[in-house]
Amino acid sequence: GTHVYYKYNFHVVELHPDVNAVLEAVIWDNSRPIDPWQQGLEWASPEMHQTDILPVSNALDDLVQTLRLNNSYTLFLMNPKLPYADFSYGYRFGFSKQELNKLHDNADLIGILNERPAVRPYLKMSHGSKQDVHTLYSSVLEMKGELDQEHEIQREIDRDRAKLDKLVTEKSEEKVKHDGPDALHQSAGDKPQPRGRPQYRDMRGLSQAWAAIYKQSLHDLSYWKRHPMEEEEGEDEEGAQDRYQRELKHLLGGKGKGGKELSRDILFEVLATRLLQSSSREDKEYIRAAAQDSHAQQDCLVDLWVGQGRWSMIDFSAGPFEWGPVVGGKGVRSFQSIPDIEALRAAATDFSMGGQWSDPEYVNKVGQDLREHGLERLEKEKDLLLVFLANRCEGDAESRGGDAAATCAEMRHKLSAVVAFIQGHTKQKGLDKSDDATLRQLAFVSGGPHEGANMSLVQRSMFAKVGSLIETTQRQLITPSASALASPYKSQIFFHVYVISNHDTYEPLSPEHFDYAKFKSKLDQLRLPRQQFHFVLHKYSMAEDQALAVAYANALRSSVVATLRVDGKFVATKRMYLDSQVLSRHLQLLHEHLLESDHDIEDPSIVDRRDIPIFIFSMDFPLPVFIDKHYQARALDDMVLAVQSDELEWESHIACNGAPITWNLRNPLRPVLAATAQHLAGLLPMHVSWDDAHNKISQDWLWSVGCTPLTHTSTHQANFSSIHSDTVYRNYVVQSLTESIQAVNEGVAAMAQSQLNRDNFHASNAVPVEKLVQMHVAVKLSWRKCLIAVHRLDYQDAIPHVHQALRNANHFRDLAVHSQHLLRLSGCLAPSHSRPFDWWMLVVVAAALLSVTSYYVLT
């Protein structure tokens, strides 16, 4: 078992309705039909729409930063209002398959769009705009007279932080006490129990200020002018906004300048032009690949997203969607994974328990029954109160004071009220209508028929599903399971990339295949500021290296795999693959030989280093080659293996919304990044988790979304978000904490096994007791400092503290083991039981006893 557990602090943040209005405007303005050239497409069409995720992501990222929620993980639960009842949409990055085909079929389109005037870019708030939000909010509070209260709250927070820092400093000087068990030395079974409720935070005022500034920023970008053809000379912002609202509902039939009908694909052209005019290198690379590569694939439509910052979102109005393995099974994302708010709302109206209380006949029937049997129910209420008082309030319950005494006093007061009512109405033949309210008030324990009148079982079911979603997000996204591979933190990481090819058909390291420069830049997103990543590239040809050719031939296998396709047909597919276990033995020898021969790489002055070999086999074979039947890349204990095959569209075993996801096997960048991250720090794909109940690996595809190499729903960008980098750093901390706890426990066990007796008492002065105490206190201090830094999500500060704790823990263990050996050895060298027996002392004692005995006998 582990000694490291996570503790979560949940905060429910309420935002102003103006935030919803801004986000709804951003979502609808960036939604477009999947196929704008479809015949008969109208505005109120129920066809699925696609929403560009980048402007929505920018808005949520700006909101998180402005509200200063960067030092926490934020989950947005969104339920935007639909433009019309049958509107359906989902989020994706880039173009749909129909739009990609349009780019491929029209070679002159990119040149035409390049000549277009500048369109409004994606809005990203500047630092000054975010400060303006707080300035506006402070001005509003000052006008309301609430600014002093806000400042007092901030001063109180600063005082609490100062007390915490002072406490940590004092802990370094305090002496070790042994008054009870140490909470830091819990056993594996002493897992902290959940407690408390989510805390409520009211951010309506600050979020309203953000909405006002953000809307103004949209105006400054001519937000209401979606395309240059829409511009009207002399039109002010207010008029442009009014016209925008009109044309949004007539998106495909609106009139532009001079009454000219707008193009049916206007939003597609705007997106393509924006990508061409973007300052981002990745945006330009995407539009270039989309236009030139006829094998480019669309991303899946999703209703969840993981942002680049520490936030994620769930949109209950979008979808529904499904993705995961074609064969299905446990953990696949289905249409029922996200609750349908509209369906639940309709069901709540039809099946609410409170609906029957709107019927006057039902109310009169319940009231009559209550009056006829009211005294009988109060007698049962009296018995329940007496039982409670007898069991809970006898003896010294009230003498203890606190909540127990207050509860007992309240129950006695209620009992007196019930007894008084019964005695006052016993002689009456019945109760009248004026007693109904009193009867309801006196039903303290048993309750009454009015309870649950406004309860909705469907609403409770929705809350249960939302709670399950939050728990899944916490378990799978915020603090996911880590790989069983060791993930030690090292300040110097050397990535040795071996590219081994058996062909001259294509260039393995070209940008459209495996972009080596992008591989280095993406891995650099997982680097801490104190770390240094070094990349060493090696190229080999099997035709020139016989050892590699033999190793490859020995590891090559073939098999027939039964594959289920999306249409429901089973097919037998012949598959070539490399046995990773057989291949890794040969490659490890190659890697070790290279390190020994290259003195520039094997620098003895670098002590805190780690070498990660990455072997990429570039193949030109009639059939694609995989690793262990199914993988393009795998992380092993001592290396990363990957393959590159000459197959541009390979139908994988994963489907999305009824269509198979195809892989470009010539470009293994994403799987190689995922496998390298797993080997580096235990970062698993987002659909892989650990099932505690069944004690085995499981899959949950709900959060397999986002432009990250850890998912399969996106095929283009491969960025690690802040959530993923935090997971990497947290794995570093957890492993070092686990090792330090294990070292301290080994030291404590060694001291517990050491016994001080008369044989080794003379060596007790040689035991470094003071040093042991100092090391133990130092370890606990470093633990506390590390946990405080982790609480702030400041892993740059936490890593040095946890490494200092590990060094001190190892020193403590070594001292304890050395002391144990010293005491044991000293007892063996000079044991008292091995000294020669003193016979003269025995004679003297016997003579003395004989003399004393003779004296008493003679006298």
CSV table of C-alpha atoms in Angstrom, one decimal, residues 266-589:
chain,number,residue,atom,x,y,z
A,266,ILE,CA,-18.9,32.4,-45.2
A,267,LEU,CA,-17.9,31.1,-41.7
A,268,PHE,CA,-15.7,28.4,-43.3
A,269,GLU,CA,-13.9,31.1,-45.2
A,270,VAL,CA,-13.6,33.3,-42.1
A,271,LEU,CA,-12.0,30.4,-40.2
A,272,ALA,CA,-9.6,29.6,-43.0
A,273,THR,CA,-8.6,33.2,-43.4
A,274,ARG,CA,-8.1,33.6,-39.7
A,275,LEU,CA,-5.7,30.6,-39.6
A,276,LEU,CA,-3.8,32.0,-42.6
A,277,GLN,CA,-3.5,35.4,-40.9
A,278,SER,CA,-2.7,34.0,-37.5
A,279,SER,CA,0.6,34.8,-35.8
A,280,SER,CA,0.7,31.2,-34.3
A,281,ARG,CA,3.0,28.8,-36.1
A,282,GLU,CA,0.8,25.9,-35.3
A,283,ASP,CA,-2.3,27.5,-36.9
A,284,LYS,CA,-0.3,28.1,-40.1
A,285,GLU,CA,1.1,24.6,-40.1
A,286,TYR,CA,-2.4,23.2,-39.7
A,287,ILE,CA,-3.9,25.2,-42.6
A,288,ARG,CA,-0.9,24.2,-44.8
A,289,ALA,CA,-1.3,20.5,-43.9
A,290,ALA,CA,-5.1,20.7,-44.4
A,291,ALA,CA,-4.7,22.2,-47.9
A,292,GLN,CA,-1.8,20.0,-49.1
A,293,ASP,CA,-2.3,16.7,-47.4
A,294,SER,CA,-5.2,14.8,-49.0
A,295,HIS,CA,-5.1,12.3,-46.1
A,296,ALA,CA,-5.7,14.9,-43.4
A,297,GLN,CA,-8.5,13.8,-41.0
A,298,GLN,CA,-11.1,15.7,-39.0
A,299,ASP,CA,-11.1,15.8,-35.2
A,300,CYS,CA,-14.0,14.3,-33.3
A,301,LEU,CA,-17.0,16.4,-32.2
A,302,VAL,CA,-17.0,16.5,-28.4
A,303,ASP,CA,-19.0,18.1,-25.6
A,304,LEU,CA,-16.1,18.2,-23.1
A,305,TRP,CA,-12.7,19.9,-23.3
A,306,VAL,CA,-9.4,20.1,-21.5
A,307,GLY,CA,-7.9,23.6,-21.8
A,308,GLN,CA,-4.3,24.5,-22.0
A,309,GLY,CA,-4.5,26.0,-18.5
A,310,ARG,CA,-5.8,24.4,-15.3
A,311,TRP,CA,-9.4,24.2,-16.4
A,312,SER,CA,-11.8,21.9,-18.2
A,313,MET,CA,-15.4,22.1,-19.2
A,314,ILE,CA,-18.6,20.1,-19.7
A,315,ASP,CA,-21.3,21.4,-22.0
A,316,PHE,CA,-24.6,19.8,-21.2
A,317,SER,CA,-26.3,21.5,-24.1
A,318,ALA,CA,-23.9,20.0,-26.7
A,319,GLY,CA,-24.0,16.5,-28.2
A,320,PRO,CA,-24.7,13.8,-27.5
A,321,PHE,CA,-21.6,12.0,-28.7
A,322,GLU,CA,-19.8,8.7,-28.3
A,323,TRP,CA,-16.2,7.5,-28.8
A,324,GLY,CA,-14.0,4.6,-27.7
A,325,PRO,CA,-13.1,1.1,-28.9
A,326,VAL,CA,-15.4,-0.3,-31.6
A,327,VAL,CA,-16.0,-3.5,-29.6
A,328,GLY,CA,-17.4,-1.4,-26.8
A,329,GLY,CA,-17.1,-2.6,-23.2
A,330,LYS,CA,-16.7,-0.9,-19.9
A,331,GLY,CA,-15.7,2.7,-19.9
A,332,VAL,CA,-16.7,3.6,-23.5
A,333,ARG,CA,-18.1,7.1,-23.8
A,334,SER,CA,-21.8,6.7,-24.8
A,335,PHE,CA,-24.8,8.9,-25.4
A,336,GLN,CA,-25.8,8.4,-21.8
A,337,SER,CA,-22.5,9.4,-20.2
A,338,ILE,CA,-23.5,13.0,-20.0
A,339,PRO,CA,-27.1,13.7,-18.6
A,340,ASP,CA,-29.5,15.4,-21.0
A,341,ILE,CA,-30.6,18.5,-19.1
A,342,GLU,CA,-33.6,19.2,-21.4
A,343,ALA,CA,-34.9,15.6,-21.1
A,344,LEU,CA,-34.5,15.6,-17.3
A,345,ARG,CA,-36.3,19.0,-17.1
A,346,ALA,CA,-39.2,17.6,-19.1
A,347,ALA,CA,-39.3,14.4,-17.0
A,348,ALA,CA,-39.2,16.5,-13.8
A,349,THR,CA,-42.3,18.3,-14.9
A,350,ASP,CA,-44.1,15.1,-15.6
A,351,PHE,CA,-43.1,12.9,-12.7
A,352,SER,CA,-42.4,15.3,-9.9
A,353,MET,CA,-43.7,14.2,-6.5
A,354,GLY,CA,-44.8,17.8,-5.9
A,355,GLY,CA,-47.0,17.9,-8.9
A,356,GLN,CA,-49.9,16.2,-7.1
A,357,TRP,CA,-50.0,19.0,-4.5
A,358,SER,CA,-51.4,21.3,-7.2
A,359,ASP,CA,-54.6,19.2,-7.1
A,360,PRO,CA,-57.1,20.7,-4.6
A,361,GLU,CA,-58.9,17.3,-4.1
A,362,TYR,CA,-55.6,15.6,-3.1
A,363,VAL,CA,-54.8,18.4,-0.7
A,364,ASN,CA,-58.3,18.2,1.0
A,365,LYS,CA,-58.0,14.4,1.2
A,366,VAL,CA,-54.6,14.6,2.9
A,367,GLY,CA,-55.9,17.3,5.3
A,368,GLN,CA,-58.9,15.2,6.3
A,369,ASP,CA,-56.7,12.2,7.0
A,370,LEU,CA,-54.4,14.3,9.0
A,371,ARG,CA,-57.2,15.6,11.2
A,372,GLU,CA,-58.7,12.1,11.8
A,373,HIS,CA,-55.5,10.4,12.8
A,374,GLY,CA,-53.5,13.4,14.1
A,375,LEU,CA,-53.6,12.5,17.8
A,376,GLU,CA,-52.6,8.9,17.1
A,377,ARG,CA,-49.5,10.1,15.1
A,378,LEU,CA,-48.6,12.5,17.9
A,379,GLU,CA,-48.7,9.6,20.4
A,380,LYS,CA,-46.1,7.8,18.3
A,381,GLU,CA,-44.2,11.1,18.0
A,382,LYS,CA,-44.2,11.3,21.8
A,383,ASP,CA,-42.9,7.7,22.1
A,384,LEU,CA,-40.1,8.4,19.7
A,385,LEU,CA,-39.0,11.4,21.6
A,386,LEU,CA,-39.0,9.5,24.9
A,387,VAL,CA,-36.9,6.8,23.4
A,388,PHE,CA,-34.4,9.3,22.1
A,389,LEU,CA,-34.2,11.1,25.5
A,390,ALA,CA,-33.7,7.8,27.3
A,391,ASN,CA,-30.9,6.6,25.0
A,392,ARG,CA,-29.1,9.9,24.4
A,393,CYS,CA,-29.8,12.3,27.2
A,394,GLU,CA,-29.6,10.4,30.4
A,395,GLY,CA,-26.5,10.5,32.7
A,396,ASP,CA,-23.9,13.1,32.2
A,397,ALA,CA,-24.9,14.1,28.6
A,398,GLU,CA,-25.9,17.6,29.6
A,399,SER,CA,-22.9,18.0,31.9
A,400,ARG,CA,-20.6,17.6,28.9
A,401,GLY,CA,-22.1,20.7,27.4
A,402,GLY,CA,-21.8,21.6,23.7
A,403,ASP,CA,-24.0,20.3,20.9
A,404,ALA,CA,-25.2,17.2,22.9
A,405,ALA,CA,-26.6,19.3,25.7
A,406,ALA,CA,-28.3,21.7,23.3
A,407,THR,CA,-29.9,18.9,21.4
A,408,CYS,CA,-31.2,17.3,24.6
A,409,ALA,CA,-32.7,20.6,25.7
A,410,GLU,CA,-34.4,21.0,22.3
A,411,MET,CA,-35.8,17.5,22.4
A,412,ARG,CA,-37.3,18.1,25.9
A,413,HIS,CA,-38.9,21.3,24.7
A,414,LYS,CA,-40.4,19.6,21.7
A,415,LEU,CA,-41.7,16.7,24.0
A,416,SER,CA,-43.4,19.3,26.2
A,417,ALA,CA,-45.1,20.9,23.2
A,418,VAL,CA,-46.4,17.5,22.0
A,419,VAL,CA,-47.7,16.5,25.5
A,420,ALA,CA,-49.4,19.8,26.0
A,421,PHE,CA,-51.2,19.5,22.6
A,422,ILE,CA,-52.3,16.0,23.3
A,423,GLN,CA,-53.6,16.9,26.7
A,424,GLY,CA,-55.4,19.9,25.4
A,425,HIS,CA,-57.2,18.0,22.6
A,426,THR,CA,-57.9,14.7,24.3
A,427,LYS,CA,-61.4,15.6,25.4
A,428,GLN,CA,-62.4,16.9,22.0
A,429,LYS,CA,-64.1,14.6,19.5
A,430,GLY,CA,-61.7,15.6,16.7
A,431,LEU,CA,-59.5,18.2,15.3
A,432,ASP,CA,-60.5,21.1,13.0
A,433,LYS,CA,-58.9,22.7,10.0
A,434,SER,CA,-57.2,25.3,12.1
A,435,ASP,CA,-55.0,22.6,13.7
A,436,ASP,CA,-53.4,21.5,10.4
A,437,ALA,CA,-50.5,23.9,10.7
A,438,THR,CA,-49.8,22.9,14.3
A,439,LEU,CA,-49.8,19.2,13.5
A,440,ARG,CA,-47.3,19.7,10.8
A,441,GLN,CA,-45.0,21.7,13.1
A,442,LEU,CA,-45.2,19.1,15.8
A,443,ALA,CA,-44.2,16.2,13.5
A,444,PHE,CA,-40.5,16.6,14.4
A,445,VAL,CA,-39.3,13.1,14.0
A,446,SER,CA,-41.9,11.1,12.1
A,447,GLY,CA,-42.6,13.9,9.6
A,448,GLY,CA,-45.8,14.4,7.7
A,449,PRO,CA,-47.4,14.0,4.3
A,450,HIS,CA,-46.2,17.5,3.3
A,451,GLU,CA,-42.6,16.5,3.4
A,452,GLY,CA,-41.3,15.8,-0.1
A,453,ALA,CA,-44.0,17.9,-1.7
A,454,ASN,CA,-41.4,19.8,-3.8
A,455,MET,CA,-39.0,16.9,-4.2
A,456,SER,CA,-38.2,15.6,-7.7
A,457,LEU,CA,-36.8,12.2,-8.1
A,458,VAL,CA,-35.6,13.0,-11.6
A,459,GLN,CA,-33.9,16.1,-10.3
A,460,ARG,CA,-32.1,14.1,-7.6
A,461,SER,CA,-31.1,11.6,-10.3
A,462,MET,CA,-29.6,14.5,-12.3
A,463,PHE,CA,-27.6,15.7,-9.3
A,464,ALA,CA,-26.4,12.1,-8.8
A,465,LYS,CA,-25.1,12.0,-12.4
A,466,VAL,CA,-23.5,15.4,-12.1
A,467,GLY,CA,-21.8,14.3,-8.9
A,468,SER,CA,-20.6,11.2,-10.6
A,469,LEU,CA,-19.1,13.3,-13.4
A,470,ILE,CA,-17.3,15.5,-10.9
A,471,GLU,CA,-15.9,12.4,-9.2
A,472,THR,CA,-14.8,11.0,-12.5
A,473,THR,CA,-13.1,14.3,-13.3
A,474,GLN,CA,-11.3,14.3,-10.0
A,475,ARG,CA,-10.1,10.7,-10.4
A,476,GLN,CA,-9.3,10.6,-14.1
A,477,LEU,CA,-8.3,14.1,-15.0
A,478,ILE,CA,-7.1,16.1,-11.9
A,479,THR,CA,-5.3,13.3,-10.1
A,480,PRO,CA,-5.1,10.4,-12.6
A,481,SER,CA,-3.4,7.1,-11.9
A,482,ALA,CA,0.3,6.8,-12.6
A,483,SER,CA,2.2,4.2,-14.5
A,484,ALA,CA,4.0,1.4,-12.6
A,485,LEU,CA,7.2,2.6,-14.2
A,486,ALA,CA,9.6,4.4,-11.9
A,487,SER,CA,9.5,8.2,-12.4
A,488,PRO,CA,12.5,9.6,-10.5
A,489,TYR,CA,13.2,13.4,-10.8
A,490,LYS,CA,16.5,14.2,-12.3
A,491,SER,CA,17.8,17.7,-13.1
A,492,GLN,CA,19.5,16.5,-16.3
A,493,ILE,CA,17.5,14.4,-18.8
A,494,PHE,CA,19.1,13.0,-21.9
A,495,PHE,CA,16.8,11.7,-24.6
A,496,HIS,CA,18.7,9.5,-27.1
A,497,VAL,CA,16.6,9.2,-30.2
A,498,TYR,CA,17.6,6.3,-32.5
A,499,VAL,CA,16.0,6.4,-35.9
A,500,ILE,CA,16.5,3.0,-37.6
A,501,SER,CA,15.3,2.5,-41.2
A,502,ASN,CA,15.2,-0.2,-43.8
A,503,HIS,CA,14.3,1.9,-46.8
A,504,ASP,CA,14.9,5.0,-48.9
A,505,THR,CA,11.2,5.5,-49.8
A,506,TYR,CA,10.5,8.5,-47.6
A,507,GLU,CA,12.4,10.7,-45.2
A,508,PRO,CA,11.6,9.5,-41.7
A,509,LEU,CA,12.3,12.9,-40.0
A,510,SER,CA,10.6,15.2,-42.4
A,511,PRO,CA,8.1,17.7,-40.9
A,512,GLU,CA,5.1,16.0,-42.5
A,513,HIS,CA,6.2,12.6,-41.1
A,514,PHE,CA,8.0,12.7,-37.8
A,515,ASP,CA,8.8,16.3,-36.9
A,516,TYR,CA,11.8,16.0,-34.7
A,517,ALA,CA,11.9,19.8,-33.9
A,518,LYS,CA,8.2,19.6,-32.8
A,519,PHE,CA,9.0,16.5,-30.8
A,520,LYS,CA,11.6,18.4,-28.8
A,521,SER,CA,9.4,21.5,-28.3
A,522,LYS,CA,6.4,19.5,-27.1
A,523,LEU,CA,8.5,17.5,-24.6
A,524,ASP,CA,9.9,20.7,-23.3
A,525,GLN,CA,6.4,21.6,-22.0
A,526,LEU,CA,7.0,19.0,-19.3
A,527,ARG,CA,10.3,20.5,-18.1
A,528,LEU,CA,10.6,22.2,-14.8
A,529,PRO,CA,12.6,25.5,-14.8
A,530,ARG,CA,15.4,23.8,-12.8
A,531,GLN,CA,15.6,20.9,-15.3
A,532,GLN,CA,17.5,20.6,-18.5
A,533,PHE,CA,16.5,18.4,-21.4
A,534,HIS,CA,19.1,17.3,-23.8
A,535,PHE,CA,18.4,15.5,-27.1
A,536,VAL,CA,20.8,13.3,-29.0
A,537,LEU,CA,19.9,12.0,-32.4
A,538,HIS,CA,21.3,8.9,-33.9
A,539,LYS,CA,20.5,7.5,-37.4
A,540,TYR,CA,21.1,3.9,-38.4
A,541,SER,CA,20.4,1.8,-41.5
A,542,MET,CA,19.7,-1.9,-41.2
A,543,ALA,CA,21.6,-2.4,-44.5
A,544,GLU,CA,24.8,-1.1,-42.8
A,545,ASP,CA,24.3,-2.5,-39.3
A,546,GLN,CA,24.0,-6.3,-39.3
A,547,ALA,CA,23.4,-6.4,-35.5
A,548,LEU,CA,20.3,-4.2,-35.8
A,549,ALA,CA,19.0,-6.3,-38.8
A,550,VAL,CA,19.4,-9.5,-36.8
A,551,ALA,CA,17.7,-8.0,-33.7
A,552,TYR,CA,14.8,-6.7,-35.9
A,553,ALA,CA,14.4,-10.1,-37.6
A,554,ASN,CA,14.4,-12.0,-34.3
A,555,ALA,CA,11.7,-9.8,-32.8
A,556,LEU,CA,9.4,-9.6,-35.9
A,557,ARG,CA,6.2,-11.6,-35.5
A,558,SER,CA,3.0,-12.1,-37.5
A,559,SER,CA,-0.5,-13.1,-36.4
A,560,VAL,CA,-4.1,-13.0,-37.5
A,561,VAL,CA,-6.2,-10.6,-35.5
A,562,ALA,CA,-10.0,-10.7,-35.4
A,563,THR,CA,-11.2,-7.1,-36.0
A,564,LEU,CA,-14.7,-5.7,-35.5
A,565,ARG,CA,-15.4,-2.9,-37.9
A,566,VAL,CA,-17.8,0.0,-37.4
A,567,ASP,CA,-20.4,-1.6,-39.7
A,568,GLY,CA,-20.6,-4.6,-37.3
A,569,LYS,CA,-18.6,-7.1,-39.5
A,570,PHE,CA,-15.8,-9.2,-38.1
A,571,VAL,CA,-12.8,-9.5,-40.4
A,572,ALA,CA,-9.6,-11.5,-40.0
A,573,THR,CA,-6.6,-9.2,-40.4
A,574,LYS,CA,-3.0,-10.3,-40.8
A,575,ARG,CA,-0.8,-8.1,-38.7
A,576,MET,CA,3.0,-7.8,-38.4
A,577,TYR,CA,4.4,-6.7,-35.1
A,578,LEU,CA,7.6,-6.5,-33.1
A,579,ASP,CA,7.9,-8.4,-29.8
A,580,SER,CA,9.0,-5.6,-27.4
A,581,GLN,CA,10.6,-8.0,-24.8
A,582,VAL,CA,12.8,-9.7,-27.4
A,583,LEU,CA,13.8,-6.5,-29.1
A,584,SER,CA,14.5,-4.5,-26.0
A,585,ARG,CA,17.3,-6.9,-24.9
A,586,HIS,CA,19.3,-6.4,-28.1
A,587,LEU,CA,18.7,-2.6,-28.2
A,588,GLN,CA,19.7,-2.1,-24.6
A,589,LEU,CA,23.2,-3.6,-25.4
